[in-house]
Amino acid sequence: MFSSSSSYTSFFVILLAAFCLFPLARAQLNSTFYSLTCPNVSAIVNTVMQQALQADPRIGASLIRLHFHDCFVQGCDGSILLDNNSTRSIQSEKDAAPNTNSTRGFDVVDNIKTAVESSCPGVVSCADILALAAESAVSLAGGPSWNVLLGRRDSTSANQALANTSIPAPFENLNNLTTKFNAMGLNVTDLVALSGAHTFGRAQCRVFINRLYNFSGTGSPDPTLNATDLAALRQICPQGGSGSAVANLDPTTQDTFDANYFSNLQMNRGLLQSDQELISAPTAPIVGLFSSNQSAFFEKFVESMIKMGNIGPLIGLNNGEIRANCRRVNGS
Ligand code: HEM
Ligand SMILES: *[C@@H]1O[C@H](CO)[C@@H](O)[C@H](O)[C@H]1NC(C)=O
Ligand SMILES: *[C@@H]1O[C@H](CO)[C@@H](O)[C@H](O)[C@H]1NC(C)=O
Ligand SMILES: *[C@@H]1O[C@H](CO)[C@@H](O)[C@H](O)[C@H]1NC(C)=O
Ligand SMILES: *[C@@H]1O[C@H](CO)[C@@H](O)[C@H](O)[C@H]1NC(C)=O
Ligand SMILES: *[C@@H]1O[C@H](CO)[C@@H](O)[C@H](O)[C@H]1NC(C)=O
Ligand SMILES: *[C@@H]1O[C@H](CO)[C@@H](O)[C@H](O)[C@H]1NC(C)=O
Ligand SMILES: *[C@@H]1O[C@H](CO)[C@@H](O)[C@H](O)[C@H]1NC(C)=O
Ligand SMILES: *[C@@H]1O[C@H](CO)[C@@H](O)[C@H](O)[C@H]1NC(C)=O
Ligand SMILES: *[C@@H]1O[C@H](CO)[C@@H](O)[C@H](O)[C@H]1NC(C)=O
Ligand SMILES: *[C@@H]1O[C@H](CO)[C@@H](O)[C@H](O)[C@H]1NC(C)=O
Ligand SMILES: *[C@@H]1O[C@H](CO)[C@@H](O)[C@H](O)[C@H]1NC(C)=O
């Protein structure tokens, strides 16, 4: 009786110990990672972002997109920032289909890195700089603020082939978008919340012109595109014109981070096919919730950004490195 109750007790003690120790054994990002080594890092990133925004009100949008495209390719490891290097067989992700002639802001990342290095040399990773810049961009545009989880290290490799296939394309349907997000551990609520980042920034004609004149070979425009917007977008993107002219992703408040993206969708005002797809049955209720309650959107957006920022980080001294120059692996 006594001995059976004591083995019963020790069973639970071991179980409890296992529950307590397991998370300690597993390295995780945390918001205080630089509190001793670079306590002012957020303020430094924020200052450079404010300067960059004065020169270019679009740049915040461009930077959060870099973080997204970084995280979807071998995790949030700064791989998108690496330039070509044939000696090290680095084929830059900058030339992958979703990025080429499209991703921007690499010079701002360099400026942030320089500012951070001058205060705390060799400490802060380029992958963490992207995560911090993304938060700063959202909060400076009127969106939510949050404590960014930190402690990512930088990759010594890039994967252009993976960038070609993992990052969703604007021509994809809801099923395929969901599949690509699920592959990153993100569910449909994350898909809808994170797509809300299209509340600011621009897109080039070449990524939506298929909707304007001859949608899927029908000889007509995409019937799910608002007729008023269609006329305006045809002005910006004439047939045979430059595919690189740009339109606002959010036609109502182009540089503000708000919930208008979702009310736009309900008026058929999504710019990309992948935006307008979100009012299809499976995700329509989430769009409805976010369009009617901005706080609900902001809350979920923060949760989903943290989830996205947790995709496959390199953690611990044995993984990756702290790059001295975000464009190059150390020693090259
Ligand atoms: C759901 C799947 C997504 C697709 C198919 C998609 C696709 C695109 C495309 C095609 C562009 C325009 C690029 C250009 O024309 O140069 C764009 C811009 C943008 N995307 Fe997404 N995106 C998606 C999700 C996201 C997510 C998750 C975020 C961030 C959390 C994001 C943030 C942005 C921002 C801010 C811009 C504007 C960038 C700028 O103005 O430089 N997107 N996206
Ligand atoms: C944050 O993570 C680092 C290791 O990645 C660890 O050294 C540090 O103790 C953690 N801080 C907290 C408060 O958990
Ligand atoms: C932190 O950085 C900001 C922005 O660069 C600067 O204004 C401030 O003086 C810094 N604070 C400390 C304690 O270094
Ligand atoms: C990388 O190299 C390829 C082919 O050698 C070239 O086309 C491309 O422009 C280079 N990319 C960058 C980012 O310099
Ligand atoms: C990218 O831009 C360059 C120069 O503007 C152009 O030659 C090239 O065809 C463009 N590539 C794509 C994929 O649009
Ligand atoms: C990625 O896609 C681009 C553009 O379609 C192509 O030029 C490049 O060869 C692809 N890279 C790899 C490694 O598959
Ligand atoms: C969806 O994904 C499947 C499988 O990868 C592909 O064959 C199909 O073309 C995709 N559809 C769209 C609309 O992108
Ligand atoms: C998606 O994941 C979040 C937590 O990350 C959870 O709160 C939410 O219920 C999930 N949504 C769906 C539709 O599974
Ligand atoms: C629309 O595209 C289809 C298929 O690509 C083509 O056969 C048709 O001629 C086009 N129609 C017009 C009006 O351009
Ligand atoms: C199209 O957009 C306008 C706002 O520009 C809106 O008033 C109208 O209701 C929208 N049309 C549809 C069919 O949603
Ligand atoms: C809006 O969402 C917030 C956050 O989830 C919630 O606390 C609030 O009750 C909601 N407001 C309404 C009117 O439903
Ligand atoms: C590429 O890497 C090699 C070997 O590490 C290095 O010597 C070279 O300077 C690098 N080239 C560039 C352009 O960064």
Coordinates of C-alpha atoms and ligand atoms in Angstrom, one line a residue:
M1 CA 0.0 0.0 0.0
F2 CA 2.7 2.5 1.1
S3 CA 5.1 1.4 -1.5
S4 CA 2.6 1.4 -4.3
S5 CA 1.5 5.0 -3.4
S6 CA 5.1 6.1 -3.3
S7 CA 5.8 4.6 -6.7
Y8 CA 2.6 6.3 -7.8
T9 CA 4.0 9.6 -6.5
S10 CA 7.4 9.2 -8.0
F11 CA 5.8 8.4 -11.4
F12 CA 4.1 11.9 -11.2
V13 CA 7.3 13.5 -10.0
I14 CA 9.2 12.1 -13.0
L15 CA 6.3 13.2 -15.3
L16 CA 6.3 16.7 -13.8
A17 CA 10.1 16.9 -14.1
A18 CA 9.8 15.8 -17.7
F19 CA 7.2 18.5 -18.4
C20 CA 9.3 21.1 -16.7
L21 CA 12.7 20.2 -18.2
F22 CA 11.6 19.5 -21.8
P23 CA 10.9 23.1 -22.7
L24 CA 14.1 24.2 -21.0
A25 CA 16.1 21.7 -23.0
R26 CA 14.5 23.0 -26.2
A27 CA 15.9 26.4 -27.3
Q28 CA 13.3 29.0 -28.0
L29 CA 13.2 32.5 -29.2
N30 CA 12.4 35.1 -26.5
S31 CA 11.9 38.8 -26.3
T32 CA 14.8 39.5 -24.0
F33 CA 17.5 37.8 -26.0
Y34 CA 19.5 41.0 -26.5
S35 CA 18.7 42.6 -23.1
L36 CA 22.3 42.4 -22.0
T37 CA 24.1 42.4 -25.3
C38 CA 22.2 45.0 -27.2
P39 CA 19.4 46.5 -25.1
N40 CA 18.6 49.3 -27.4
V41 CA 18.3 47.3 -30.6
S42 CA 14.5 47.9 -31.1
A43 CA 15.0 51.7 -30.8
I44 CA 17.9 51.6 -33.3
V45 CA 15.8 49.6 -35.9
N46 CA 12.9 52.0 -35.3
T47 CA 15.0 55.1 -35.9
V48 CA 16.4 53.8 -39.2
M49 CA 12.9 52.8 -40.3
Q50 CA 11.5 56.2 -39.5
Q51 CA 14.3 57.8 -41.7
A52 CA 13.6 55.4 -44.5
L53 CA 9.9 56.0 -44.4
Q54 CA 10.5 59.7 -44.8
A55 CA 12.2 59.1 -48.1
D56 CA 9.8 56.4 -49.2
P57 CA 6.4 55.8 -47.6
R58 CA 6.2 52.4 -49.2
I59 CA 9.4 51.0 -47.6
G60 CA 7.7 49.6 -44.4
A61 CA 5.5 47.4 -46.6
S62 CA 8.6 46.2 -48.6
L63 CA 10.4 45.3 -45.3
I64 CA 7.6 43.2 -43.8
R65 CA 7.4 41.3 -47.1
L66 CA 11.2 40.5 -46.9
H67 CA 10.6 38.9 -43.5
F68 CA 7.7 36.8 -44.9
H69 CA 9.8 35.7 -47.9
D70 CA 12.7 34.9 -45.6
C71 CA 10.6 32.8 -43.2
F72 CA 8.9 30.7 -46.0
V73 CA 12.3 29.5 -47.3
Q74 CA 14.3 27.3 -44.9
G75 CA 12.9 29.3 -41.9
C76 CA 13.5 32.8 -40.7
D77 CA 17.3 32.7 -41.2
G78 CA 18.2 35.8 -43.3
S79 CA 18.7 33.5 -46.3
I80 CA 16.9 36.0 -48.6
L81 CA 19.5 38.6 -47.9
L82 CA 22.5 36.6 -49.3
D83 CA 23.9 37.7 -52.6
N84 CA 25.2 35.3 -55.3
N85 CA 28.5 33.7 -54.6
S86 CA 29.6 31.0 -57.0
T87 CA 32.6 29.9 -54.9
R88 CA 30.2 29.2 -52.0
S89 CA 27.5 27.9 -54.4
I90 CA 25.1 30.5 -53.2
Q91 CA 22.4 31.1 -55.8
S92 CA 20.7 34.2 -54.4
E93 CA 17.0 33.9 -53.5
K94 CA 16.8 37.5 -54.8
D95 CA 16.6 36.0 -58.3
A96 CA 13.8 33.5 -57.4
A97 CA 10.5 34.0 -59.2
P98 CA 8.6 35.6 -56.3
N99 CA 11.4 38.0 -55.6
T100 CA 13.1 39.0 -58.8
N101 CA 12.3 42.6 -59.8
S102 CA 9.9 42.7 -56.8
T103 CA 11.5 42.5 -53.4
R104 CA 13.0 45.8 -52.3
G105 CA 14.5 47.4 -49.2
F106 CA 17.8 45.5 -49.1
D107 CA 19.6 48.8 -48.8
V108 CA 17.5 49.7 -45.7
V109 CA 18.5 46.4 -44.1
D110 CA 22.1 47.3 -44.7
N111 CA 21.6 50.7 -43.1
I112 CA 19.9 49.0 -40.0
K113 CA 22.7 46.5 -39.8
T114 CA 25.3 49.3 -39.9
A115 CA 23.5 51.2 -37.2
V116 CA 23.1 48.1 -35.0
E117 CA 26.8 47.1 -35.5
S118 CA 28.0 50.5 -34.4
S119 CA 26.2 50.1 -31.0
C120 CA 26.6 46.3 -30.5
P121 CA 29.1 44.8 -32.9
G122 CA 28.8 41.1 -33.9
V123 CA 25.7 40.4 -31.8
V124 CA 22.4 40.9 -33.7
S125 CA 21.5 38.6 -36.5
C126 CA 20.2 39.8 -39.9
A127 CA 17.2 37.4 -39.5
D128 CA 16.3 39.2 -36.2
I129 CA 16.7 42.6 -38.0
L130 CA 14.1 41.5 -40.5
A131 CA 11.7 40.5 -37.7
L132 CA 12.3 43.8 -35.8
A133 CA 11.9 45.9 -39.0
A134 CA 8.6 44.1 -39.8
E135 CA 7.2 45.0 -36.4
S136 CA 8.5 48.6 -36.7
A137 CA 6.9 48.9 -40.1
V138 CA 3.5 47.8 -38.9
S139 CA 3.5 49.9 -35.8
L140 CA 4.8 53.1 -37.6
A141 CA 1.9 52.7 -40.1
G142 CA -0.7 52.7 -37.4
G143 CA -1.0 49.0 -36.8
P144 CA -0.3 47.1 -33.6
S145 CA 3.0 46.9 -31.6
W146 CA 4.3 43.8 -30.1
N147 CA 7.4 42.3 -28.4
V148 CA 9.3 40.6 -31.1
L149 CA 10.8 37.2 -30.2
L150 CA 14.5 37.2 -30.9
G151 CA 17.5 34.9 -30.9
R152 CA 17.5 33.7 -34.5
R153 CA 20.9 33.2 -36.1
D154 CA 21.8 33.6 -39.8
S155 CA 22.1 30.9 -42.4
T156 CA 25.3 30.1 -44.3
S157 CA 23.2 29.0 -47.3
A158 CA 20.3 30.1 -49.5
N159 CA 17.8 28.0 -51.4
Q160 CA 16.6 29.6 -54.6
A161 CA 14.7 26.5 -55.8
L162 CA 12.8 26.4 -52.5
A163 CA 12.0 30.1 -52.8
N164 CA 10.5 29.4 -56.3
T165 CA 8.2 26.7 -54.9
S166 CA 7.4 27.6 -51.2
I167 CA 6.3 31.2 -51.5
P168 CA 2.7 31.5 -52.7
A169 CA 1.9 33.1 -56.0
P170 CA -0.9 35.6 -56.6
F171 CA -2.5 33.4 -59.2
E172 CA -3.1 30.5 -56.7
N173 CA -6.5 29.5 -55.5
L174 CA -7.5 29.2 -51.9
N175 CA -6.8 25.5 -51.7
N176 CA -3.2 26.0 -52.9
L177 CA -2.6 29.0 -50.7
T178 CA -3.9 27.0 -47.7
T179 CA -1.6 24.1 -48.6
K180 CA 1.4 26.3 -48.8
F181 CA 0.6 28.0 -45.4
N182 CA -0.1 24.6 -43.8
A183 CA 3.3 23.4 -45.0
M184 CA 4.8 26.2 -42.7
G185 CA 2.6 25.3 -39.8
L186 CA 0.2 28.1 -40.5
N187 CA -3.6 27.6 -40.6
V188 CA -6.4 29.4 -42.5
T189 CA -6.8 32.0 -39.7
D190 CA -3.1 32.8 -40.1
L191 CA -3.5 32.9 -43.9
V192 CA -6.3 35.5 -43.6
A193 CA -4.7 37.5 -40.8
L194 CA -1.3 37.7 -42.5
S195 CA -2.8 38.5 -45.9
G196 CA -4.0 41.6 -44.1
A197 CA -0.5 42.9 -44.6
H198 CA -1.8 43.8 -48.0
T199 CA -3.3 46.8 -46.2
F200 CA -0.3 48.7 -47.4
G201 CA 2.3 48.6 -50.2
R202 CA 2.0 48.2 -53.9
A203 CA 1.8 45.5 -56.6
Q204 CA 3.1 45.6 -60.2
C205 CA 0.7 45.3 -63.1
R206 CA 2.3 42.0 -64.2
V207 CA 1.0 40.2 -61.1
F208 CA -2.7 41.2 -61.6
I209 CA -3.0 42.2 -65.3
N210 CA -4.4 38.7 -66.0
R211 CA -7.6 39.9 -64.2
L212 CA -8.1 43.0 -66.3
Y213 CA -8.6 42.0 -70.0
N214 CA -8.7 38.3 -70.6
F215 CA -9.2 36.4 -67.4
S216 CA -8.4 32.6 -67.8
G217 CA -9.0 32.9 -71.5
T218 CA -12.6 34.1 -71.2
G219 CA -12.0 37.2 -73.2
S220 CA -13.5 39.2 -70.3
P221 CA -12.1 40.6 -67.0
D222 CA -12.2 38.7 -63.8
P223 CA -15.9 38.9 -62.7
T224 CA -14.8 39.1 -59.1
L225 CA -13.1 42.4 -59.6
N226 CA -15.0 45.6 -58.7
A227 CA -16.0 47.4 -62.0
T228 CA -15.0 50.8 -60.7
D229 CA -11.5 49.5 -59.8
L230 CA -11.3 47.7 -63.1
A231 CA -11.5 51.0 -65.0
A232 CA -8.9 52.6 -62.8
L233 CA -6.6 49.7 -63.0
R234 CA -6.8 49.5 -66.8
Q235 CA -5.6 53.1 -66.8
I236 CA -2.6 52.2 -64.7
C237 CA -2.0 48.9 -66.6
P238 CA -2.8 49.3 -70.3
Q239 CA -2.5 46.2 -72.5
G240 CA 1.0 45.8 -73.8
G241 CA 2.2 48.5 -71.3
S242 CA 5.0 48.2 -68.7
G243 CA 4.4 45.3 -66.4
S244 CA 6.3 47.2 -63.7
A245 CA 3.8 50.1 -63.1
V246 CA 2.3 49.8 -59.6
A247 CA -1.1 50.0 -58.0
N248 CA -2.0 50.3 -54.3
L249 CA -2.8 47.0 -52.7
D250 CA -5.3 48.9 -50.5
P251 CA -7.1 51.5 -52.7
T252 CA -8.6 53.3 -49.7
T253 CA -5.7 53.9 -47.3
Q254 CA -2.5 53.0 -49.2
D255 CA 0.1 53.5 -46.5
T256 CA -1.9 52.8 -43.3
F257 CA -2.0 49.6 -41.4
D258 CA -5.7 49.1 -40.7
A259 CA -8.6 46.6 -41.3
N260 CA -9.7 48.2 -44.6
Y261 CA -8.1 45.4 -46.6
F262 CA -10.9 43.2 -45.3
S263 CA -13.8 45.6 -46.0
N264 CA -12.3 46.1 -49.5
L265 CA -12.5 42.4 -50.1
Q266 CA -16.2 42.4 -49.3
M267 CA -16.7 45.1 -52.0
N268 CA -14.7 43.0 -54.5
R269 CA -11.7 45.4 -54.2
G270 CA -9.0 42.9 -53.6
L271 CA -6.1 43.7 -56.0
L272 CA -4.6 40.2 -56.4
Q273 CA -6.6 37.1 -57.2
S274 CA -5.1 35.6 -54.0
D275 CA -6.6 38.4 -52.0
Q276 CA -10.1 38.2 -53.5
E277 CA -10.1 34.4 -53.1
L278 CA -10.3 34.9 -49.3
I279 CA -14.0 35.7 -49.5
S280 CA -14.7 32.2 -50.6
A281 CA -16.7 30.0 -48.3
P282 CA -14.1 28.5 -46.0
T283 CA -12.5 31.9 -45.1
A284 CA -15.4 34.3 -45.6
P285 CA -16.3 34.3 -41.8
I286 CA -12.7 35.3 -40.9
V287 CA -12.8 38.1 -43.4
G288 CA -16.1 39.2 -41.9
L289 CA -14.8 39.2 -38.4
F290 CA -11.7 41.2 -39.3
S291 CA -13.6 43.7 -41.4
S292 CA -16.1 44.4 -38.6
N293 CA -13.6 44.4 -35.7
Q294 CA -10.1 45.9 -36.2
S295 CA -9.0 44.9 -32.7
A296 CA -9.8 41.3 -33.5
F297 CA -7.7 41.6 -36.7
F298 CA -4.7 43.3 -34.9
E299 CA -4.8 40.6 -32.1
K300 CA -4.7 37.7 -34.6
F301 CA -2.2 39.5 -36.8
V302 CA 0.3 39.7 -34.0
E303 CA -0.3 36.1 -33.0
S304 CA 0.2 35.0 -36.6
M305 CA 3.3 37.2 -37.1
I306 CA 4.9 35.5 -34.0
K307 CA 3.9 32.1 -35.4
M308 CA 5.5 33.0 -38.8
G309 CA 8.6 34.4 -37.1
N310 CA 9.0 31.0 -35.4
I311 CA 9.3 29.1 -38.6
G312 CA 12.5 27.0 -38.4
P313 CA 14.8 29.5 -36.7
L314 CA 18.5 28.6 -36.2
I315 CA 19.1 28.8 -32.4
G316 CA 22.1 28.3 -30.3
L317 CA 25.9 28.8 -30.8
N318 CA 26.1 25.6 -32.9
N319 CA 23.7 26.7 -35.5
G320 CA 24.3 29.3 -38.1
E321 CA 26.2 32.5 -37.4
I322 CA 25.8 36.2 -36.8
R323 CA 26.7 37.7 -40.2
A324 CA 28.9 40.8 -40.2
N325 CA 27.3 41.8 -43.5
C326 CA 23.8 40.7 -44.2
R327 CA 24.6 40.0 -47.9
R328 CA 27.5 37.6 -47.3
V329 CA 28.4 34.6 -45.2
N330 CA 31.2 35.4 -42.8
G331 CA 34.7 34.9 -44.3
S332 CA 33.5 35.5 -47.8
Ligands
HEM1 C1 -1.2 34.8 -49.1 C2 -0.3 34.7 -50.0 C3 0.4 35.9 -50.6 C4 0.6 36.1 -51.9 C5 0.1 35.3 -53.0 C6 1.3 37.4 -52.0 C7 1.7 38.0 -53.1 C8 2.1 39.3 -53.3 C9 2.4 39.9 -54.5 C10 2.3 39.3 -55.9 C11 2.9 41.2 -54.2 C12 3.2 42.3 -55.2 C13 4.7 42.2 -55.5 C14 5.1 43.0 -56.7 O1 4.3 43.3 -57.6 O2 6.3 43.4 -56.8 C15 2.8 41.3 -52.8 C16 3.2 42.5 -52.1 C17 3.2 42.6 -50.7 N1 3.0 41.5 -49.8 FE1 2.2 39.7 -50.3 N2 1.5 37.9 -50.7 C18 1.0 37.0 -49.8 C19 1.1 37.1 -48.4 C20 1.8 38.1 -47.8 C21 2.1 38.0 -46.4 C22 1.9 36.8 -45.5 C23 2.7 39.2 -46.1 C24 3.3 39.7 -44.8 C25 2.9 39.3 -43.6 C26 2.7 40.0 -47.3 C27 3.1 41.3 -47.4 C28 3.2 42.0 -48.6 C29 3.4 43.4 -48.7 C30 3.5 44.4 -47.5 C31 3.5 43.8 -50.0 C32 3.8 45.2 -50.6 C33 5.3 45.3 -50.8 C34 5.8 46.5 -51.4 O3 5.0 47.5 -51.6 O4 7.0 46.6 -51.6 N3 2.1 39.3 -48.3 N4 2.4 40.2 -52.2
LIG2 C1 16.4 33.6 -24.2 O1 17.0 32.6 -25.0 C2 18.4 32.5 -24.8 C3 18.9 31.4 -25.6 O2 18.4 31.3 -26.9 C4 18.7 32.2 -23.3 O3 20.1 32.2 -23.1 C5 18.0 33.1 -22.4 O4 18.2 32.7 -21.1 C6 16.6 33.2 -22.7 N1 15.9 34.2 -21.9 C7 14.8 33.9 -21.2 C8 14.3 35.1 -20.4 O5 14.2 32.9 -21.3
LIG3 C1 18.7 54.1 -28.2 O1 18.6 54.4 -29.6 C2 17.9 55.6 -29.9 C3 17.7 55.6 -31.4 O2 18.8 55.4 -32.1 C4 18.6 56.8 -29.4 O3 17.9 57.9 -29.6 C5 18.8 56.6 -27.9 O4 19.6 57.6 -27.4 C6 19.5 55.2 -27.6 N1 19.5 55.0 -26.1 C7 20.5 54.5 -25.5 C8 20.4 54.3 -24.0 O5 21.6 54.3 -26.1
LIG4 C1 23.3 36.2 -59.6 O1 23.8 35.5 -60.7 C2 22.9 35.4 -61.8 C3 23.6 34.5 -62.9 O2 24.9 34.5 -62.8 C4 22.6 36.8 -62.4 O3 21.7 36.6 -63.4 C5 21.9 37.5 -61.2 O4 21.6 38.8 -61.7 C6 22.8 37.6 -60.0 N1 21.9 38.1 -58.9 C7 22.3 39.0 -58.1 C8 21.3 39.3 -57.0 O5 23.3 39.7 -58.1
LIG5 C1 13.5 42.5 -64.4 O1 14.0 43.8 -64.8 C2 15.0 43.7 -65.8 C3 15.4 45.2 -66.0 O2 14.4 46.1 -65.8 C4 14.4 43.1 -67.1 O3 15.4 43.0 -68.1 C5 13.9 41.7 -66.8 O4 13.3 41.1 -67.9 C6 12.9 41.7 -65.6 N1 12.6 40.4 -65.2 C7 11.4 40.0 -65.0 C8 11.2 38.6 -64.6 O5 10.4 40.8 -65.0
LIG6 C1 13.7 29.9 -60.0 O1 12.8 30.5 -60.9 C2 13.5 31.5 -61.8 C3 12.4 32.3 -62.5 O2 11.5 31.4 -63.0 C4 14.4 30.7 -62.7 O3 15.1 31.6 -63.5 C5 15.4 29.9 -61.8 O4 16.3 29.1 -62.6 C6 14.8 29.1 -60.8 N1 15.8 28.6 -59.9 C7 15.9 27.3 -59.5 C8 17.1 27.0 -58.6 O5 15.1 26.5 -59.8
LIG7 C1 -2.5 24.2 -57.3 O1 -1.5 23.2 -57.0 C2 -1.5 22.1 -57.9 C3 -0.5 21.1 -57.3 O2 0.7 21.7 -57.1 C4 -1.1 22.6 -59.3 O3 -1.1 21.5 -60.2 C5 -2.1 23.6 -59.8 O4 -1.7 24.2 -61.0 C6 -2.3 24.7 -58.7 N1 -3.4 25.6 -59.1 C7 -3.3 26.9 -59.1 C8 -4.5 27.7 -59.5 O5 -2.2 27.5 -58.8
LIG8 C1 -5.1 28.6 -36.0 O1 -4.1 28.6 -35.0 C2 -4.3 29.4 -33.9 C3 -3.2 29.4 -33.0 O2 -2.0 29.5 -33.6 C4 -5.6 29.0 -33.2 O3 -5.9 30.0 -32.2 C5 -6.7 29.0 -34.2 O4 -7.9 28.4 -33.5 C6 -6.4 28.1 -35.4 N1 -7.5 28.3 -36.3 C7 -8.0 27.3 -37.0 C8 -9.1 27.6 -38.0 O5 -7.6 26.1 -36.9
LIG9 C1 -8.1 35.3 -74.5 O1 -7.2 34.3 -74.2 C2 -7.5 33.1 -74.9 C3 -6.6 32.0 -74.4 O2 -5.3 32.5 -74.1 C4 -7.3 33.4 -76.4 O3 -7.6 32.2 -77.1 C5 -8.3 34.5 -76.8 O4 -8.1 34.8 -78.1 C6 -8.1 35.7 -75.9 N1 -9.2 36.6 -76.2 C7 -9.0 37.9 -76.4 C8 -10.2 38.8 -76.6 O5 -7.9 38.4 -76.4
LIG10 C1 -17.1 48.7 -55.8 O1 -16.4 49.6 -55.1 C2 -17.2 50.8 -54.7 C3 -16.3 51.7 -54.0 O2 -15.4 52.2 -54.9 C4 -18.4 50.3 -53.8 O3 -19.2 51.4 -53.5 C5 -19.2 49.3 -54.6 O4 -20.2 48.8 -53.7 C6 -18.3 48.1 -55.0 N1 -19.1 47.2 -55.8 C7 -19.3 45.9 -55.5 C8 -20.0 45.1 -56.5 O5 -18.9 45.4 -54.5
LIG11 C1 -13.5 42.8 -31.1 O1 -12.4 42.0 -30.8 C2 -11.9 42.2 -29.6 C3 -10.6 41.4 -29.5 O2 -10.8 40.1 -29.9 C4 -12.9 41.8 -28.5 O3 -12.3 42.0 -27.2 C5 -14.1 42.6 -28.7 O4 -15.1 42.2 -27.8 C6 -14.7 42.6 -30.1 N1 -15.7 43.6 -30.2 C7 -16.9 43.3 -30.7 C8 -17.8 44.5 -30.8 O5 -17.2 42.2 -31.0
LIG12 C1 32.6 34.5 -52.4 O1 33.2 33.5 -51.4 C2 34.6 33.4 -51.5 C3 35.0 32.2 -50.6 O2 34.5 32.4 -49.3 C4 35.2 34.7 -51.2 O3 36.6 34.5 -51.3 C5 34.8 35.7 -52.2 O4 35.3 37.0 -51.8 C6 33.2 35.8 -52.2 N1 32.8 36.7 -53.3 C7 32.0 37.7 -53.1 C8 31.6 38.5 -54.3 O5 31.5 38.0 -52.1

